[in-house]
């Protein structure tokens, strides 16, 4: 077997990486990407390496020189400035001149004869000069001449600078090029950080005599904006089927006049690209999107790829549905449970290419009407390759579109959806309530292997999940669950107005369903109820906007407290200048007190220097010194501290 | 963009793996390879998966069905029965019949109407029958018919068996095939387990009037075999150069009659394929290899790819060496150190393909003369791609050849050599002496990410390394270092007879070089010295051979002892039937005692049931019960326990 041209430099363990380059790592516009790898050659040879990177739309690679971190580990960083796909590769080579320099200087120091070494160094420099630009070539040749004829102090002083200069002109003939790296998918910053608010449009009417419409939602925008949210998410707004329509509290049969579930999509009035005439028109949607954006809000629509038995596709594309031996169309079921008002699409159909295109057309349709954010309903019940294709297809022309995966399912399935392209994912937060559950889970989210691609979006409640912690909790419980969501995770959401109004009655004991759920009936809410948490929510969201520390997840760190009902954590901005420390009382009913032991070193704070802890919720100010500080929190007043930490004194 | 035919099943995190399939994992003949992966599909679909595997020389894949471990993790095992390369891949598919079965049984249990479900199940079975062998097809069709017309108890009872049967006839049209897995390189068992003995042939003469020869080595074989070794390793046996020959104790100039270093290879009498006439002939080598094998010993030769200034290649292939500006050939140096008796090969030569082939020919030459094991000198000073090519080249026709990498260098470099094909590697063991150093290092070797490819070979001493622990240690120290090597690692070696004779004088204080090192002069040793450790060594090696527990590394587990001078560890055979527990006293001078806390659960031992601890060194027997046992060891008598643990009583 004929040997290959040798590439002598080993490049191993390049990060960031997802599954050995198979999937993309995720970043947002403005992030610095730090690339690390193990780079080394045989023998005493010194190596040099560059990270080369480019946006998919650029032809030329840009270069970031790697520097050594010790133990053969090298690193370089570059900034991603545009949405879309970036690629990077590592180019590494033996730096013969630097290797020569090292031996040369040691010999000079040992007083050995270096006549031949000077000649060899000069020859190396001249070789490099041939590859250099004209100006540098001149400098290199002059230096080579000087090295050849003298080894005085001045020549040695110039040596380091010359070796540095030659780094721009490596002999790449034998360079190792490592390009089996993960792509880097760059989203708009909303993909990592944003506060979501979900509401049912049909429940937004201030007039109790009629259901709400999209125009009522437009009226509601100032309220949502005042509360400080970034995304307004609407359940499906399409015509609702009448066949097997569900009644209030998921009754098998709807009574006349009951509106049905918005997820039973499609009727004679249209399917996934139609607007329910009871809610309004396509024009209303466009107007809502525009009005929302003016108030700093993105409208997120629901993508639920399923049909009511009355959906136009049943007639137009019967081959997209599974027919049973008696000719009927199979409805959704999870035996023995039945969902008679919904029929699933049959992704096993031989006509799948047309089906996939039709579904992509639904997304394209709403993008065409201004929508940039989609919450995808139960993506885990459709094939992974479908989503991988769909999202790539959309992103190829619209890299700013975001997809939230609403998949409450097994861990590997949730991670797979994130790997194949979903921008964000719902989490188990709703079911993580004790101190150890929260600590373990958020440690995993912030620092586990999924951190490169799985972006959490955490919800204290959803129309499907009213956790018993809220059912049986106090006002303090709602506040704590809100602070946990908003300050543990850069992205979070609530389902309102039931959250801020602290609606908490379950359909029955042991159920996580709301009693009289909006999924099956129309409500009218009193937003001005005196017990509403709206002002508290607005305050916390304002803090999130003012504090970069809360806008990312990777700096999350839990700190020890000697009380199992108190949870303490911190986040820090990338430049270290903004530090937020939170403490919450998980006990719904009783005041709890304890000593926090804050890892000051991890926060860049000095053990000797006092620092100010300013409570951003109450404006109370404390002067702390050292890691141990006493905290007491009462759920009947304020069950949480959200503290900005600032070093005191110094050379201000 | 046209979507691809969907492969719906995700297969992730397949192990064993080295660097995402880039390098081979290593096993030995007879090993069971356990393949694990995360396998799952979308929705409620049940999946099935097989591992398919074959030896490189086989055309057809063999199949091992994977079983679920929970949390979407699946596993299968297969045995590797031949040396050489195996490949494996994972094939996974949606099991539509099993999915149907699950829903069907739930509906039956809930008393729902299953008329249509029976029809659907029967159709699925009939579809599978088309792919089945004739006999199975009949059974399947009969069952389908029965299912269609009755759902009595007997049909339901047969259902599970039928679903099992259909597993052999999956619909592979949409199956996922994961074949980006690591190859599996299978060696002879000596690659993982063996006791090595190094000696200088020229120091084996019993006649003090003359140097030793290869015929003396043949005479020495019974001694080495009696001590229980598996490999006899000889430093280079080639003609030694005279130019710049080193004298005793590495003196710059040899005195007349001094023999020089065996690593200064090549003279007018020949190079890497010649035998030093002072040692013997090629015929003697062949006779030695044959005679050794008859006594259960493999002869390992030294591969040192470097030349004395008198090597024939200097004249025949001057382009393989680096010439300096004055026309001289560069000798080896690590500035400011100089090795004037050795010139390195220039792997940067443009004639590298011929150089590589010539070096491969050296290995082929000695294989042709019966040698199967090579200890490679300083492989880290030659290019990685060269070794990768050389070893693959040799292994393609001779998969039984073993290469030990003698690279005492940085961790990533040592690991790279193991990844690119070296069968075994020397380690930092010689410099790991304290309890925490030994614990941390052997934990890493046995359980770290390198465990799939880096096979340790640990040496208490070598001709280059006389560690201060031995220089300043007691007889107990030599015994403990020996037990550590032989019972912590399945492969180990000693440099004798200086080890068993406890030679320990360094060239000077602070040096790890032996005084009057055999590297530069000829010795005559008194093997019968009364202080020799030969009988102790023979005893430990006999224990190694009798106890499978000591022949692998993956079961290594350290146990806590409440004394920092006592180290306790265990190993267990693959089937769990053989358990060896070792305790050593690291203090060279004082008796030490303490309580061991053995993790009985990890050893499969019962907390309630007493067990016998039989000391294999002394035949002392103890009855122990529970994890805590008192141990006392005196370096002046026996500083180590090597205990076989056996449960007492029970149903023998």
mmCIF file of C-alpha atoms in Angstrom, chain B residues 358-567:
data_model
loop_
_atom_site.group_PDB
_atom_site.id
_atom_site.type_symbol
_atom_site.label_atom_id
_atom_site.label_comp_id
_atom_site.label_asym_id
_atom_site.label_seq_id
_atom_site.Cartn_x
_atom_site.Cartn_y
_atom_site.Cartn_z
ATOM 1 C CA UNK B 358 12.811 0.549 4.169
ATOM 2 C CA UNK B 359 11.736 0.841 7.794
ATOM 3 C CA UNK B 360 8.729 -1.401 7.189
ATOM 4 C CA UNK B 361 11.137 -3.864 5.590
ATOM 5 C CA UNK B 362 13.116 -3.960 8.854
ATOM 6 C CA UNK B 363 9.998 -5.063 10.719
ATOM 7 C CA UNK B 364 9.056 -7.523 7.976
ATOM 8 C CA UNK B 365 12.595 -8.944 8.110
ATOM 9 C CA UNK B 366 12.371 -9.826 11.803
ATOM 10 C CA UNK B 367 8.832 -11.141 11.452
ATOM 11 C CA UNK B 368 10.285 -13.366 8.755
ATOM 12 C CA UNK B 369 12.729 -14.641 11.362
ATOM 13 C CA UNK B 370 9.954 -15.549 13.785
ATOM 14 C CA UNK B 371 9.635 -12.436 15.940
ATOM 15 C CA UNK B 372 6.061 -11.456 16.898
ATOM 16 C CA UNK B 373 6.576 -8.765 19.511
ATOM 17 C CA UNK B 374 8.377 -5.435 19.112
ATOM 18 C CA UNK B 375 9.256 -2.837 21.714
ATOM 19 C CA UNK B 376 9.478 0.426 19.801
ATOM 20 C CA UNK B 377 12.046 2.895 21.084
ATOM 21 C CA UNK B 378 10.912 6.526 21.343
ATOM 22 C CA UNK B 379 8.120 6.322 18.751
ATOM 23 C CA UNK B 380 7.041 9.850 19.693
ATOM 24 C CA UNK B 381 10.096 11.314 17.915
ATOM 25 C CA UNK B 382 8.902 10.010 14.543
ATOM 26 C CA UNK B 383 5.772 11.197 12.676
ATOM 27 C CA UNK B 384 2.414 9.786 13.782
ATOM 28 C CA UNK B 385 1.300 9.106 10.181
ATOM 29 C CA UNK B 386 4.393 6.974 9.708
ATOM 30 C CA UNK B 387 3.474 4.643 12.590
ATOM 31 C CA UNK B 388 -0.172 4.602 11.591
ATOM 32 C CA UNK B 389 0.831 3.446 8.131
ATOM 33 C CA UNK B 390 3.529 1.014 9.301
ATOM 34 C CA UNK B 391 1.381 -0.791 11.846
ATOM 35 C CA UNK B 392 -1.611 -1.022 9.485
ATOM 36 C CA UNK B 393 0.724 -2.315 6.774
ATOM 37 C CA UNK B 394 2.129 -5.052 9.027
ATOM 38 C CA UNK B 395 -1.232 -5.915 10.563
ATOM 39 C CA UNK B 396 -2.860 -6.286 7.149
ATOM 40 C CA UNK B 397 -0.927 -9.512 6.647
ATOM 41 C CA UNK B 398 0.175 -10.311 10.220
ATOM 42 C CA UNK B 399 -2.596 -9.382 12.655
ATOM 43 C CA UNK B 400 -0.831 -11.204 15.510
ATOM 44 C CA UNK B 401 2.151 -8.843 15.697
ATOM 45 C CA UNK B 402 2.359 -6.667 18.823
ATOM 46 C CA UNK B 403 3.984 -3.252 19.159
ATOM 47 C CA UNK B 404 4.828 -1.741 22.559
ATOM 48 C CA UNK B 405 5.245 2.050 22.437
ATOM 49 C CA UNK B 406 8.157 3.104 24.630
ATOM 50 C CA UNK B 407 7.149 6.769 24.719
ATOM 51 C CA UNK B 408 7.663 8.466 28.065
ATOM 52 C CA UNK B 409 6.246 11.823 27.072
ATOM 53 C CA UNK B 410 3.193 14.098 27.305
ATOM 54 C CA UNK B 411 -0.230 12.472 27.843
ATOM 55 C CA UNK B 412 -1.825 13.451 24.527
ATOM 56 C CA UNK B 413 1.198 12.215 22.587
ATOM 57 C CA UNK B 414 1.164 8.849 24.380
ATOM 58 C CA UNK B 415 -2.556 8.493 23.751
ATOM 59 C CA UNK B 416 -2.174 9.387 20.086
ATOM 60 C CA UNK B 417 0.361 6.585 19.589
ATOM 61 C CA UNK B 418 -2.087 4.141 21.180
ATOM 62 C CA UNK B 419 -4.910 5.403 18.979
ATOM 63 C CA UNK B 420 -2.949 5.032 15.753
ATOM 64 C CA UNK B 421 -2.187 1.388 16.419
ATOM 65 C CA UNK B 422 0.364 0.589 19.127
ATOM 66 C CA UNK B 423 -0.799 -2.525 20.961
ATOM 67 C CA UNK B 424 0.559 -1.457 24.348
ATOM 68 C CA UNK B 425 2.121 1.622 25.897
ATOM 69 C CA UNK B 426 4.547 2.320 28.699
ATOM 70 C CA UNK B 427 3.139 4.480 31.471
ATOM 71 C CA UNK B 428 3.996 6.950 34.238
ATOM 72 C CA UNK B 429 3.826 4.097 36.803
ATOM 73 C CA UNK B 430 7.541 4.408 37.614
ATOM 74 C CA UNK B 431 6.896 7.939 38.892
ATOM 75 C CA UNK B 432 3.620 7.176 40.690
ATOM 76 C CA UNK B 433 4.469 6.125 44.221
ATOM 77 C CA UNK B 434 2.153 7.661 46.812
ATOM 78 C CA UNK B 435 -1.296 6.294 47.570
ATOM 79 C CA UNK B 436 -3.157 9.141 45.863
ATOM 80 C CA UNK B 437 -0.861 9.109 42.820
ATOM 81 C CA UNK B 438 -1.378 5.380 42.316
ATOM 82 C CA UNK B 439 -5.126 5.565 42.918
ATOM 83 C CA UNK B 440 -5.714 8.473 40.579
ATOM 84 C CA UNK B 441 -3.477 7.126 37.820
ATOM 85 C CA UNK B 442 -4.775 3.557 37.774
ATOM 86 C CA UNK B 443 -8.382 4.777 37.995
ATOM 87 C CA UNK B 444 -7.652 6.750 34.835
ATOM 88 C CA UNK B 445 -5.942 3.813 33.103
ATOM 89 C CA UNK B 446 -8.721 1.356 33.952
ATOM 90 C CA UNK B 447 -11.773 3.561 33.596
ATOM 91 C CA UNK B 448 -10.784 6.746 31.751
ATOM 92 C CA UNK B 449 -11.664 7.444 28.111
ATOM 93 C CA UNK B 450 -8.342 5.877 27.067
ATOM 94 C CA UNK B 451 -9.390 2.465 28.378
ATOM 95 C CA UNK B 452 -10.791 1.540 24.944
ATOM 96 C CA UNK B 453 -7.414 1.847 23.200
ATOM 97 C CA UNK B 454 -4.535 2.581 25.625
ATOM 98 C CA UNK B 455 -3.244 -0.673 27.128
ATOM 99 C CA UNK B 456 -0.788 -0.009 29.926
ATOM 100 C CA UNK B 457 2.454 -1.901 30.390
ATOM 101 C CA UNK B 458 3.946 -0.815 33.711
ATOM 102 C CA UNK B 459 7.588 -1.078 34.749
ATOM 103 C CA UNK B 460 9.081 -0.539 38.232
ATOM 104 C CA UNK B 461 12.464 -0.009 36.556
ATOM 105 C CA UNK B 462 14.023 0.262 33.089
ATOM 106 C CA UNK B 463 17.645 0.729 31.972
ATOM 107 C CA UNK B 464 16.841 4.466 31.797
ATOM 108 C CA UNK B 465 14.828 4.834 35.006
ATOM 109 C CA UNK B 466 15.986 3.938 38.485
ATOM 110 C CA UNK B 467 13.453 5.893 40.516
ATOM 111 C CA UNK B 468 14.528 7.357 43.862
ATOM 112 C CA UNK B 469 11.866 5.220 45.543
ATOM 113 C CA UNK B 470 14.021 2.206 44.682
ATOM 114 C CA UNK B 471 17.336 4.018 45.247
ATOM 115 C CA UNK B 472 16.349 4.842 48.801
ATOM 116 C CA UNK B 473 13.942 1.964 49.426
ATOM 117 C CA UNK B 474 14.103 -1.269 51.361
ATOM 118 C CA UNK B 475 13.729 -4.875 50.230
ATOM 119 C CA UNK B 476 10.058 -4.349 51.057
ATOM 120 C CA UNK B 477 9.975 -1.451 48.588
ATOM 121 C CA UNK B 478 11.142 -3.693 45.732
ATOM 122 C CA UNK B 479 8.531 -6.302 46.687
ATOM 123 C CA UNK B 480 5.751 -3.716 46.906
ATOM 124 C CA UNK B 481 6.657 -2.046 43.618
ATOM 125 C CA UNK B 482 6.648 -5.502 42.051
ATOM 126 C CA UNK B 483 3.232 -6.459 43.476
ATOM 127 C CA UNK B 484 1.856 -3.081 42.405
ATOM 128 C CA UNK B 485 3.071 -3.610 38.831
ATOM 129 C CA UNK B 486 2.043 -7.263 38.566
ATOM 130 C CA UNK B 487 -1.355 -6.995 40.284
ATOM 131 C CA UNK B 488 -2.536 -3.499 39.292
ATOM 132 C CA UNK B 489 -1.839 -4.007 35.591
ATOM 133 C CA UNK B 490 -2.459 -7.060 33.413
ATOM 134 C CA UNK B 491 0.765 -6.237 31.528
ATOM 135 C CA UNK B 492 3.966 -5.236 33.283
ATOM 136 C CA UNK B 493 7.708 -5.719 33.000
ATOM 137 C CA UNK B 494 10.952 -5.562 34.888
ATOM 138 C CA UNK B 495 14.483 -4.895 33.764
ATOM 139 C CA UNK B 496 16.533 -7.754 35.175
ATOM 140 C CA UNK B 497 18.530 -9.207 36.667
ATOM 141 C CA UNK B 498 19.176 -5.835 38.289
ATOM 142 C CA UNK B 499 15.599 -5.742 39.592
ATOM 143 C CA UNK B 500 15.514 -9.099 41.337
ATOM 144 C CA UNK B 501 19.051 -8.482 42.629
ATOM 145 C CA UNK B 502 17.858 -5.112 43.964
ATOM 146 C CA UNK B 503 20.625 -3.125 42.281
ATOM 147 C CA UNK B 504 19.872 0.445 43.264
ATOM 148 C CA UNK B 505 22.917 2.688 43.068
ATOM 149 C CA UNK B 506 22.384 5.788 40.925
ATOM 150 C CA UNK B 507 25.078 7.392 38.759
ATOM 151 C CA UNK B 508 24.912 10.419 41.026
ATOM 152 C CA UNK B 509 22.532 11.907 43.576
ATOM 153 C CA UNK B 510 19.417 13.214 41.832
ATOM 154 C CA UNK B 511 19.947 11.038 38.738
ATOM 155 C CA UNK B 512 17.619 8.255 37.578
ATOM 156 C CA UNK B 513 20.497 6.591 35.681
ATOM 157 C CA UNK B 514 22.026 3.386 37.040
ATOM 158 C CA UNK B 515 25.665 3.648 38.141
ATOM 159 C CA UNK B 516 27.799 1.607 35.716
ATOM 160 C CA UNK B 517 24.719 1.167 33.523
ATOM 161 C CA UNK B 518 24.538 -1.880 31.265
ATOM 162 C CA UNK B 519 23.704 0.546 28.479
ATOM 163 C CA UNK B 520 27.433 1.281 28.209
ATOM 164 C CA UNK B 521 29.218 -1.732 29.696
ATOM 165 C CA UNK B 522 29.080 -5.489 30.166
ATOM 166 C CA UNK B 523 28.130 -7.091 33.478
ATOM 167 C CA UNK B 524 28.156 -10.541 34.986
ATOM 168 C CA UNK B 525 25.400 -11.150 37.485
ATOM 169 C CA UNK B 526 25.169 -13.678 40.295
ATOM 170 C CA UNK B 527 21.641 -14.973 39.818
ATOM 171 C CA UNK B 528 21.927 -17.135 42.910
ATOM 172 C CA UNK B 529 22.653 -14.265 45.298
ATOM 173 C CA UNK B 530 20.796 -15.123 48.515
ATOM 174 C CA UNK B 531 18.986 -11.771 48.556
ATOM 175 C CA UNK B 532 17.498 -12.312 45.096
ATOM 176 C CA UNK B 533 13.748 -11.792 44.784
ATOM 177 C CA UNK B 534 13.495 -14.543 42.135
ATOM 178 C CA UNK B 535 11.324 -16.876 44.225
ATOM 179 C CA UNK B 536 8.980 -14.061 45.251
ATOM 180 C CA UNK B 537 8.670 -13.008 41.617
ATOM 181 C CA UNK B 538 8.000 -16.602 40.520
ATOM 182 C CA UNK B 539 5.286 -16.859 43.167
ATOM 183 C CA UNK B 540 3.510 -13.664 42.074
ATOM 184 C CA UNK B 541 3.692 -14.620 38.405
ATOM 185 C CA UNK B 542 2.238 -18.050 39.216
ATOM 186 C CA UNK B 543 -0.638 -16.296 41.000
ATOM 187 C CA UNK B 544 -1.187 -14.087 37.924
ATOM 188 C CA UNK B 545 -1.432 -17.173 35.716
ATOM 189 C CA UNK B 546 -3.825 -18.972 38.060
ATOM 190 C CA UNK B 547 -6.154 -16.010 38.534
ATOM 191 C CA UNK B 548 -8.115 -14.623 35.565
ATOM 192 C CA UNK B 549 -9.035 -11.679 37.800
ATOM 193 C CA UNK B 550 -5.480 -10.355 37.385
ATOM 194 C CA UNK B 551 -5.453 -10.778 33.604
ATOM 195 C CA UNK B 552 -7.620 -7.782 32.721
ATOM 196 C CA UNK B 553 -7.788 -4.166 33.889
ATOM 197 C CA UNK B 554 -11.400 -3.079 33.571
ATOM 198 C CA UNK B 555 -12.538 -4.605 36.887
ATOM 199 C CA UNK B 556 -9.956 -2.681 38.946
ATOM 200 C CA UNK B 557 -11.445 -1.030 42.022
ATOM 201 C CA UNK B 558 -9.736 0.690 44.910
ATOM 202 C CA UNK B 559 -11.064 0.269 48.433
ATOM 203 C CA UNK B 560 -10.723 2.648 51.294
ATOM 204 C CA UNK B 561 -8.166 2.032 54.087
ATOM 205 C CA UNK B 562 -7.863 4.374 57.059
ATOM 206 C CA UNK B 563 -4.071 4.562 56.721
ATOM 207 C CA UNK B 564 -2.347 6.577 53.985
ATOM 208 C CA UNK B 565 0.505 4.081 53.763
ATOM 209 C CA UNK B 566 -1.803 1.169 52.965
ATOM 210 C CA UNK B 567 -3.225 0.761 49.465
#
